[in-house]
Amino acid sequence: MTLRLRFLALILAVASVTVAVAGCAGKTINHVLADPSRYRDREIKVSGDVVNAYSIAGRGVYQIEDKTGRLWVASDRGVPHRGARVSVTGTIREGFNLGRLAEFARLPDGALVMIEREHKARD
């Protein structure tokens, strides 16, 4: 391979990795709230502090807050404690039915909710 082709291949590889990493990068909560249709039914990652948390039998909802806003998260894998700093990966949905948990966590009509795939503690 000539030097020029090797250089082009390297540039393409770097560009591909950059695009892949940017697609998986975390979003601010304001990004999600400002344009929910862009993120609806797509998996994204957000980080914040847990400001509200409600659970029953390992299922629950919690609200995270970053410097830009707040977002409710529904989980069937347990709920982090209030005050925890977490990174959450999940899918954005609108108007999610909380079922029995609605007695504890009153969400506004049409509220955005992230359906959690996983959450991890962060520093």
Short mmCIF file of N, CA, C and O in Angstrom, two decimals:
data_model
loop_
_atom_site.label_atom_id
_atom_site.label_comp_id
_atom_site.label_asym_id
_atom_site.label_seq_id
_atom_site.Cartn_x
_atom_site.Cartn_y
_atom_site.Cartn_z
N MET A 1 0.85 -1.16 0.00
CA MET A 1 0.00 0.00 0.00
C MET A 1 0.90 1.24 0.00
O MET A 1 1.88 1.30 0.73
N THR A 2 0.53 2.20 -0.75
CA THR A 2 1.34 3.41 -0.79
C THR A 2 1.13 4.22 0.47
O THR A 2 0.16 4.02 1.21
N LEU A 3 2.03 5.13 0.70
CA LEU A 3 1.95 5.98 1.89
C LEU A 3 0.66 6.80 1.90
O LEU A 3 0.02 6.97 2.94
N ARG A 4 0.25 7.27 0.76
CA ARG A 4 -0.97 8.06 0.66
C ARG A 4 -2.21 7.24 1.03
O ARG A 4 -3.10 7.70 1.75
N LEU A 5 -2.30 6.00 0.56
CA LEU A 5 -3.43 5.13 0.89
C LEU A 5 -3.44 4.79 2.38
O LEU A 5 -4.50 4.73 3.00
N ARG A 6 -2.28 4.57 2.95
CA ARG A 6 -2.20 4.29 4.39
C ARG A 6 -2.69 5.49 5.19
O ARG A 6 -3.40 5.34 6.19
N PHE A 7 -2.30 6.68 4.77
CA PHE A 7 -2.73 7.89 5.45
C PHE A 7 -4.24 8.05 5.36
O PHE A 7 -4.91 8.36 6.36
N LEU A 8 -4.82 7.83 4.19
CA LEU A 8 -6.28 7.91 4.02
C LEU A 8 -6.99 6.87 4.88
O LEU A 8 -8.03 7.16 5.49
N ALA A 9 -6.46 5.68 4.95
CA ALA A 9 -7.06 4.63 5.77
C ALA A 9 -7.03 5.02 7.25
O ALA A 9 -8.00 4.81 7.98
N LEU A 10 -5.93 5.62 7.69
CA LEU A 10 -5.81 6.07 9.07
C LEU A 10 -6.83 7.17 9.37
O LEU A 10 -7.51 7.15 10.40
N ILE A 11 -6.96 8.12 8.45
CA ILE A 11 -7.92 9.22 8.63
C ILE A 11 -9.35 8.66 8.71
O ILE A 11 -10.13 9.07 9.57
N LEU A 12 -9.69 7.73 7.84
CA LEU A 12 -11.03 7.12 7.87
C LEU A 12 -11.27 6.37 9.17
O LEU A 12 -12.37 6.42 9.74
N ALA A 13 -10.29 5.66 9.67
CA ALA A 13 -10.44 4.92 10.92
C ALA A 13 -10.66 5.87 12.09
O ALA A 13 -11.54 5.66 12.93
N VAL A 14 -9.88 6.95 12.15
CA VAL A 14 -10.04 7.93 13.23
C VAL A 14 -11.41 8.59 13.15
O VAL A 14 -12.09 8.76 14.16
N ALA A 15 -11.85 8.93 11.96
CA ALA A 15 -13.16 9.56 11.78
C ALA A 15 -14.28 8.61 12.21
O ALA A 15 -15.25 9.03 12.86
N SER A 16 -14.18 7.34 11.88
CA SER A 16 -15.20 6.36 12.26
C SER A 16 -15.30 6.21 13.77
O SER A 16 -16.39 6.17 14.34
N VAL A 17 -14.16 6.15 14.44
CA VAL A 17 -14.16 6.03 15.90
C VAL A 17 -14.74 7.29 16.53
O VAL A 17 -15.53 7.21 17.47
N THR A 18 -14.40 8.45 16.00
CA THR A 18 -14.92 9.70 16.53
C THR A 18 -16.43 9.77 16.42
O THR A 18 -17.12 10.16 17.37
N VAL A 19 -16.98 9.37 15.28
CA VAL A 19 -18.44 9.38 15.09
C VAL A 19 -19.10 8.39 16.04
O VAL A 19 -20.13 8.69 16.65
N ALA A 20 -18.53 7.21 16.21
CA ALA A 20 -19.11 6.20 17.10
C ALA A 20 -19.11 6.68 18.54
O ALA A 20 -20.11 6.53 19.26
N VAL A 21 -18.02 7.28 18.98
CA VAL A 21 -17.94 7.76 20.35
C VAL A 21 -18.91 8.92 20.57
O VAL A 21 -19.58 9.00 21.58
N ALA A 22 -19.02 9.82 19.61
CA ALA A 22 -19.94 10.95 19.74
C ALA A 22 -21.38 10.49 19.83
O ALA A 22 -22.19 11.06 20.55
N GLY A 23 -21.75 9.44 19.12
CA GLY A 23 -23.12 8.91 19.16
C GLY A 23 -23.47 8.31 20.50
O GLY A 23 -24.62 8.33 20.92
N CYS A 24 -22.49 7.77 21.21
CA CYS A 24 -22.72 7.15 22.51
C CYS A 24 -22.50 8.10 23.67
O CYS A 24 -22.78 7.76 24.80
N ALA A 25 -21.96 9.27 23.40
CA ALA A 25 -21.62 10.20 24.46
C ALA A 25 -22.86 10.62 25.24
O ALA A 25 -23.96 10.65 24.71
N GLY A 26 -22.64 10.94 26.51
CA GLY A 26 -23.74 11.37 27.34
C GLY A 26 -24.30 12.71 26.89
O GLY A 26 -23.61 13.55 26.32
N LYS A 27 -25.56 12.89 27.14
CA LYS A 27 -26.28 14.12 26.82
C LYS A 27 -26.63 14.82 28.12
O LYS A 27 -26.76 14.19 29.15
N THR A 28 -26.82 16.12 28.04
CA THR A 28 -27.36 16.81 29.21
C THR A 28 -28.86 16.58 29.23
O THR A 28 -29.47 16.29 28.20
N ILE A 29 -29.44 16.72 30.39
CA ILE A 29 -30.88 16.54 30.51
C ILE A 29 -31.60 17.60 29.68
O ILE A 29 -32.61 17.33 29.04
N ASN A 30 -31.05 18.80 29.63
CA ASN A 30 -31.67 19.85 28.82
C ASN A 30 -31.72 19.48 27.34
O ASN A 30 -32.69 19.79 26.66
N HIS A 31 -30.69 18.80 26.82
CA HIS A 31 -30.73 18.34 25.42
C HIS A 31 -31.97 17.48 25.19
O HIS A 31 -32.66 17.63 24.19
N VAL A 32 -32.23 16.59 26.12
CA VAL A 32 -33.37 15.67 25.99
C VAL A 32 -34.69 16.42 26.12
O VAL A 32 -35.61 16.24 25.32
N LEU A 33 -34.79 17.30 27.12
CA LEU A 33 -36.03 18.03 27.36
C LEU A 33 -36.34 19.03 26.24
O LEU A 33 -37.50 19.26 25.91
N ALA A 34 -35.30 19.61 25.66
CA ALA A 34 -35.50 20.62 24.63
C ALA A 34 -35.97 20.03 23.31
O ALA A 34 -36.66 20.70 22.54
N ASP A 35 -35.60 18.80 23.02
CA ASP A 35 -35.97 18.17 21.74
C ASP A 35 -36.28 16.69 21.96
O ASP A 35 -35.55 15.82 21.50
N PRO A 36 -37.37 16.40 22.69
CA PRO A 36 -37.66 15.00 23.03
C PRO A 36 -37.88 14.09 21.83
O PRO A 36 -37.54 12.91 21.87
N SER A 37 -38.42 14.62 20.74
CA SER A 37 -38.66 13.76 19.58
C SER A 37 -37.36 13.24 18.98
O SER A 37 -37.34 12.16 18.40
N ARG A 38 -36.29 13.95 19.16
CA ARG A 38 -34.98 13.51 18.65
C ARG A 38 -34.48 12.29 19.41
O ARG A 38 -33.77 11.45 18.87
N TYR A 39 -34.83 12.20 20.68
CA TYR A 39 -34.32 11.12 21.53
C TYR A 39 -35.34 10.03 21.81
O TYR A 39 -34.98 8.99 22.36
N ARG A 40 -36.61 10.23 21.46
CA ARG A 40 -37.66 9.26 21.74
C ARG A 40 -37.31 7.90 21.14
O ARG A 40 -36.90 7.79 19.99
N ASP A 41 -37.48 6.87 21.96
CA ASP A 41 -37.25 5.47 21.57
C ASP A 41 -35.81 5.19 21.14
O ASP A 41 -35.55 4.21 20.46
N ARG A 42 -34.89 6.07 21.53
CA ARG A 42 -33.46 5.85 21.28
C ARG A 42 -32.76 5.68 22.61
O ARG A 42 -33.11 6.32 23.58
N GLU A 43 -31.75 4.85 22.63
CA GLU A 43 -30.99 4.68 23.86
C GLU A 43 -29.96 5.79 23.97
O GLU A 43 -29.22 6.07 23.03
N ILE A 44 -29.94 6.43 25.15
CA ILE A 44 -28.99 7.50 25.41
C ILE A 44 -28.42 7.32 26.81
O ILE A 44 -28.88 6.47 27.58
N LYS A 45 -27.46 8.16 27.14
CA LYS A 45 -26.85 8.14 28.46
C LYS A 45 -26.88 9.55 29.03
O LYS A 45 -26.53 10.51 28.34
N VAL A 46 -27.34 9.67 30.27
CA VAL A 46 -27.32 10.94 30.99
C VAL A 46 -26.74 10.69 32.38
O VAL A 46 -26.77 9.57 32.88
N SER A 47 -26.23 11.74 32.98
CA SER A 47 -25.66 11.65 34.33
C SER A 47 -26.25 12.74 35.20
O SER A 47 -26.60 13.81 34.71
N GLY A 48 -26.34 12.44 36.49
CA GLY A 48 -26.83 13.44 37.42
C GLY A 48 -26.90 12.91 38.83
O GLY A 48 -26.50 11.78 39.12
N ASP A 49 -27.44 13.74 39.70
CA ASP A 49 -27.63 13.37 41.10
C ASP A 49 -29.08 12.95 41.31
O ASP A 49 -30.00 13.57 40.78
N VAL A 50 -29.30 11.91 42.09
CA VAL A 50 -30.65 11.43 42.39
C VAL A 50 -31.28 12.40 43.40
O VAL A 50 -30.75 12.57 44.50
N VAL A 51 -32.40 13.02 43.02
CA VAL A 51 -33.07 13.99 43.90
C VAL A 51 -34.37 13.45 44.48
O VAL A 51 -34.85 13.97 45.49
N ASN A 52 -34.97 12.44 43.87
CA ASN A 52 -36.17 11.78 44.37
C ASN A 52 -36.05 10.30 44.03
O ASN A 52 -35.53 9.96 42.96
N ALA A 53 -36.54 9.43 44.90
CA ALA A 53 -36.47 7.99 44.62
C ALA A 53 -37.62 7.28 45.34
O ALA A 53 -37.86 7.52 46.53
N TYR A 54 -38.34 6.42 44.60
CA TYR A 54 -39.46 5.66 45.13
C TYR A 54 -39.37 4.24 44.58
O TYR A 54 -39.16 4.05 43.38
N SER A 55 -39.54 3.25 45.47
CA SER A 55 -39.47 1.87 44.98
C SER A 55 -40.40 0.96 45.76
O SER A 55 -40.73 1.21 46.91
N ILE A 56 -40.83 -0.09 45.06
CA ILE A 56 -41.66 -1.15 45.63
C ILE A 56 -41.16 -2.45 45.03
O ILE A 56 -41.17 -2.62 43.81
N ALA A 57 -40.71 -3.37 45.88
CA ALA A 57 -40.32 -4.71 45.45
C ALA A 57 -39.31 -4.70 44.30
O ALA A 57 -39.47 -5.39 43.31
N GLY A 58 -38.27 -3.90 44.42
CA GLY A 58 -37.21 -3.90 43.41
C GLY A 58 -37.49 -3.11 42.15
O GLY A 58 -36.66 -3.02 41.27
N ARG A 59 -38.67 -2.54 42.04
CA ARG A 59 -39.02 -1.71 40.90
C ARG A 59 -39.26 -0.30 41.43
O ARG A 59 -39.65 -0.12 42.57
N GLY A 60 -39.07 0.68 40.57
CA GLY A 60 -39.32 2.02 41.06
C GLY A 60 -39.01 3.09 40.05
O GLY A 60 -38.74 2.81 38.88
N VAL A 61 -39.07 4.31 40.53
CA VAL A 61 -38.72 5.48 39.73
C VAL A 61 -37.82 6.36 40.57
O VAL A 61 -37.90 6.37 41.80
N TYR A 62 -36.97 7.08 39.89
CA TYR A 62 -36.15 8.08 40.55
C TYR A 62 -35.93 9.23 39.59
O TYR A 62 -36.07 9.09 38.38
N GLN A 63 -35.66 10.38 40.16
CA GLN A 63 -35.47 11.58 39.37
C GLN A 63 -34.02 12.01 39.50
O GLN A 63 -33.49 12.09 40.61
N ILE A 64 -33.38 12.26 38.35
CA ILE A 64 -32.01 12.73 38.38
C ILE A 64 -31.97 14.18 37.93
O ILE A 64 -32.83 14.64 37.17
N GLU A 65 -30.96 14.88 38.42
CA GLU A 65 -30.80 16.30 38.11
C GLU A 65 -29.34 16.55 37.75
O GLU A 65 -28.43 16.08 38.43
N ASP A 66 -29.15 17.27 36.66
CA ASP A 66 -27.83 17.81 36.36
C ASP A 66 -27.95 19.33 36.39
O ASP A 66 -28.97 19.85 36.82
N LYS A 67 -26.95 20.04 35.98
CA LYS A 67 -26.99 21.50 36.03
C LYS A 67 -28.01 22.09 35.06
O LYS A 67 -28.31 23.28 35.12
N THR A 68 -28.58 21.25 34.17
CA THR A 68 -29.47 21.77 33.13
C THR A 68 -30.93 21.40 33.30
O THR A 68 -31.78 21.93 32.59
N GLY A 69 -31.26 20.47 34.20
CA GLY A 69 -32.65 20.07 34.37
C GLY A 69 -32.81 18.78 35.14
O GLY A 69 -31.85 18.24 35.68
N ARG A 70 -34.07 18.29 35.17
CA ARG A 70 -34.42 17.05 35.88
C ARG A 70 -35.13 16.09 34.94
O ARG A 70 -35.89 16.52 34.07
N LEU A 71 -34.93 14.78 35.17
CA LEU A 71 -35.54 13.74 34.35
C LEU A 71 -35.91 12.56 35.23
O LEU A 71 -35.11 12.13 36.06
N TRP A 72 -37.12 12.02 35.04
CA TRP A 72 -37.56 10.82 35.75
C TRP A 72 -37.02 9.58 35.04
O TRP A 72 -36.96 9.53 33.82
N VAL A 73 -36.66 8.58 35.84
CA VAL A 73 -36.13 7.31 35.33
C VAL A 73 -36.93 6.18 35.96
O VAL A 73 -37.11 6.15 37.18
N ALA A 74 -37.44 5.26 35.13
CA ALA A 74 -38.16 4.08 35.62
C ALA A 74 -37.21 2.89 35.57
O ALA A 74 -36.50 2.69 34.58
N SER A 75 -37.20 2.10 36.64
CA SER A 75 -36.26 0.98 36.74
C SER A 75 -36.93 -0.27 37.27
O SER A 75 -37.77 -0.20 38.17
N ASP A 76 -36.54 -1.41 36.73
CA ASP A 76 -36.96 -2.68 37.32
C ASP A 76 -35.74 -3.42 37.86
O ASP A 76 -35.77 -4.61 38.12
N ARG A 77 -34.65 -2.68 38.08
CA ARG A 77 -33.39 -3.24 38.57
C ARG A 77 -32.97 -2.62 39.91
O ARG A 77 -31.81 -2.64 40.26
N GLY A 78 -33.90 -2.03 40.61
CA GLY A 78 -33.57 -1.34 41.85
C GLY A 78 -33.34 0.14 41.60
O GLY A 78 -33.10 0.56 40.47
N VAL A 79 -33.47 0.90 42.66
CA VAL A 79 -33.41 2.36 42.55
C VAL A 79 -32.25 2.87 43.42
O VAL A 79 -32.14 2.48 44.58
N PRO A 80 -31.41 3.74 42.88
CA PRO A 80 -30.35 4.31 43.71
C PRO A 80 -30.93 5.24 44.78
O PRO A 80 -32.04 5.76 44.62
N HIS A 81 -30.20 5.44 45.83
CA HIS A 81 -30.65 6.29 46.94
C HIS A 81 -30.57 7.76 46.58
O HIS A 81 -29.74 8.18 45.77
N ARG A 82 -31.42 8.54 47.21
CA ARG A 82 -31.39 9.99 47.07
C ARG A 82 -29.99 10.49 47.41
O ARG A 82 -29.39 10.05 48.39
N GLY A 83 -29.46 11.37 46.59
CA GLY A 83 -28.12 11.91 46.80
C GLY A 83 -27.03 11.19 46.03
O GLY A 83 -25.91 11.70 45.91
N ALA A 84 -27.33 10.01 45.50
CA ALA A 84 -26.33 9.27 44.72
C ALA A 84 -26.04 9.98 43.40
O ALA A 84 -26.91 10.60 42.82
N ARG A 85 -24.80 9.88 42.95
CA ARG A 85 -24.41 10.42 41.64
C ARG A 85 -24.35 9.23 40.69
O ARG A 85 -23.62 8.28 40.94
N VAL A 86 -25.14 9.28 39.61
CA VAL A 86 -25.26 8.14 38.71
C VAL A 86 -25.15 8.53 37.25
O VAL A 86 -25.43 9.67 36.88
N SER A 87 -24.74 7.58 36.45
CA SER A 87 -24.85 7.65 34.99
C SER A 87 -25.88 6.61 34.60
O SER A 87 -25.81 5.46 35.05
N VAL A 88 -26.86 7.01 33.79
CA VAL A 88 -27.97 6.13 33.44
C VAL A 88 -28.03 5.97 31.93
O VAL A 88 -27.96 6.94 31.19
N THR A 89 -28.17 4.73 31.49
CA THR A 89 -28.37 4.42 30.08
C THR A 89 -29.77 3.86 29.94
O THR A 89 -30.17 2.98 30.70
N GLY A 90 -30.51 4.38 28.96
CA GLY A 90 -31.87 3.91 28.78
C GLY A 90 -32.53 4.55 27.58
O GLY A 90 -31.90 5.26 26.80
N THR A 91 -33.83 4.29 27.46
CA THR A 91 -34.62 4.75 26.32
C THR A 91 -35.62 5.79 26.78
O THR A 91 -36.29 5.62 27.80
N ILE A 92 -35.75 6.87 26.03
CA ILE A 92 -36.66 7.95 26.36
C ILE A 92 -38.06 7.63 25.85
O ILE A 92 -38.24 7.23 24.71
N ARG A 93 -39.05 7.80 26.73
CA ARG A 93 -40.46 7.60 26.39
C ARG A 93 -41.26 8.77 26.91
O ARG A 93 -40.90 9.40 27.89
N GLU A 94 -42.40 9.03 26.29
CA GLU A 94 -43.31 10.09 26.75
C GLU A 94 -44.57 9.46 27.31
O GLU A 94 -45.03 8.43 26.82
N GLY A 95 -45.12 10.07 28.35
CA GLY A 95 -46.40 9.64 28.90
C GLY A 95 -46.38 8.22 29.43
O GLY A 95 -47.32 7.47 29.25
N PHE A 96 -45.34 7.83 30.11
CA PHE A 96 -45.19 6.48 30.64
C PHE A 96 -46.13 6.26 31.81
O PHE A 96 -46.29 7.12 32.67
N ASN A 97 -46.78 5.09 31.88
CA ASN A 97 -47.70 4.74 32.96
C ASN A 97 -46.90 4.09 34.10
O ASN A 97 -46.34 3.03 33.93
N LEU A 98 -46.90 4.74 35.25
CA LEU A 98 -46.15 4.23 36.39
C LEU A 98 -46.90 3.15 37.18
O LEU A 98 -46.33 2.55 38.07
N GLY A 99 -48.15 2.93 36.87
CA GLY A 99 -48.93 1.92 37.59
C GLY A 99 -49.06 2.27 39.06
O GLY A 99 -49.37 3.40 39.41
N ARG A 100 -48.79 1.32 39.95
CA ARG A 100 -48.94 1.53 41.40
C ARG A 100 -48.00 2.61 41.94
O ARG A 100 -48.28 3.23 42.94
N LEU A 101 -46.88 2.81 41.28
CA LEU A 101 -45.94 3.83 41.75
C LEU A 101 -46.46 5.24 41.56
O LEU A 101 -45.95 6.19 42.15
N ALA A 102 -47.50 5.42 40.76
CA ALA A 102 -48.06 6.75 40.53
C ALA A 102 -48.61 7.36 41.82
O ALA A 102 -48.73 8.57 41.92
N GLU A 103 -48.93 6.51 42.81
CA GLU A 103 -49.38 7.03 44.09
C GLU A 103 -48.29 7.83 44.80
O GLU A 103 -48.56 8.75 45.55
N PHE A 104 -47.03 7.46 44.56
CA PHE A 104 -45.91 8.09 45.25
C PHE A 104 -45.24 9.18 44.41
O PHE A 104 -44.83 10.20 44.93
N ALA A 105 -45.09 8.93 43.13
CA ALA A 105 -44.39 9.86 42.24
C ALA A 105 -45.37 10.42 41.24
O ALA A 105 -45.73 9.77 40.27
N ARG A 106 -45.81 11.61 41.47
CA ARG A 106 -46.76 12.28 40.57
C ARG A 106 -46.00 12.93 39.42
O ARG A 106 -45.26 13.87 39.62
N LEU A 107 -46.18 12.39 38.23
CA LEU A 107 -45.54 12.96 37.05
C LEU A 107 -46.53 13.84 36.32
O LEU A 107 -47.70 13.50 36.20
N PRO A 108 -46.08 14.97 35.78
CA PRO A 108 -46.99 15.79 34.98
C PRO A 108 -47.43 15.05 33.73
O PRO A 108 -46.70 14.19 33.22
N ASP A 109 -48.63 15.38 33.22
CA ASP A 109 -49.10 14.76 31.99
C ASP A 109 -48.08 14.98 30.88
O ASP A 109 -47.55 16.08 30.72
N GLY A 110 -47.81 13.93 30.11
CA GLY A 110 -46.87 14.04 29.00
C GLY A 110 -45.42 14.10 29.43
O GLY A 110 -44.55 14.43 28.63
N ALA A 111 -45.14 13.78 30.70
CA ALA A 111 -43.77 13.85 31.19
C ALA A 111 -42.88 12.85 30.45
O ALA A 111 -43.31 11.76 30.09
N LEU A 112 -41.65 13.27 30.23
CA LEU A 112 -40.66 12.36 29.65
C LEU A 112 -40.13 11.45 30.75
O LEU A 112 -39.90 11.91 31.87
N VAL A 113 -39.93 10.21 30.41
CA VAL A 113 -39.38 9.24 31.35
C VAL A 113 -38.33 8.43 30.61
O VAL A 113 -38.53 8.04 29.46
N MET A 114 -37.22 8.17 31.27
CA MET A 114 -36.22 7.27 30.71
C MET A 114 -36.48 5.88 31.28
O MET A 114 -36.62 5.72 32.49
N ILE A 115 -36.58 4.89 30.41
CA ILE A 115 -36.71 3.50 30.84
C ILE A 115 -35.29 2.98 30.93
O ILE A 115 -34.59 2.81 29.94
N GLU A 116 -34.86 2.74 32.15
CA GLU A 116 -33.47 2.39 32.43
C GLU A 116 -33.09 1.01 31.91
O GLU A 116 -33.81 0.05 32.10
N ARG A 117 -31.93 0.93 31.27
CA ARG A 117 -31.31 -0.35 30.96
C ARG A 117 -30.28 -0.66 32.03
O ARG A 117 -30.15 -1.78 32.48
N GLU A 118 -29.56 0.39 32.48
CA GLU A 118 -28.61 0.22 33.57
C GLU A 118 -28.28 1.58 34.17
O GLU A 118 -28.45 2.61 33.53
N HIS A 119 -27.86 1.55 35.43
CA HIS A 119 -27.31 2.75 36.05
C HIS A 119 -26.05 2.35 36.79
O HIS A 119 -25.93 1.23 37.28
N LYS A 120 -25.11 3.29 36.83
CA LYS A 120 -23.84 3.05 37.51
C LYS A 120 -23.52 4.26 38.37
O LYS A 120 -23.79 5.39 37.97
N ALA A 121 -22.94 4.00 39.51
CA ALA A 121 -22.47 5.09 40.35
C ALA A 121 -21.31 5.78 39.65
O ALA A 121 -20.55 5.15 38.91
N ARG A 122 -21.22 7.08 39.87
CA ARG A 122 -20.10 7.83 39.29
C ARG A 122 -19.50 8.70 40.37
O ARG A 122 -20.11 8.97 41.39
N ASP A 123 -18.29 9.15 40.12
CA ASP A 123 -17.60 10.02 41.09
C ASP A 123 -18.03 11.44 40.94
O ASP A 123 -18.44 11.93 39.99
#
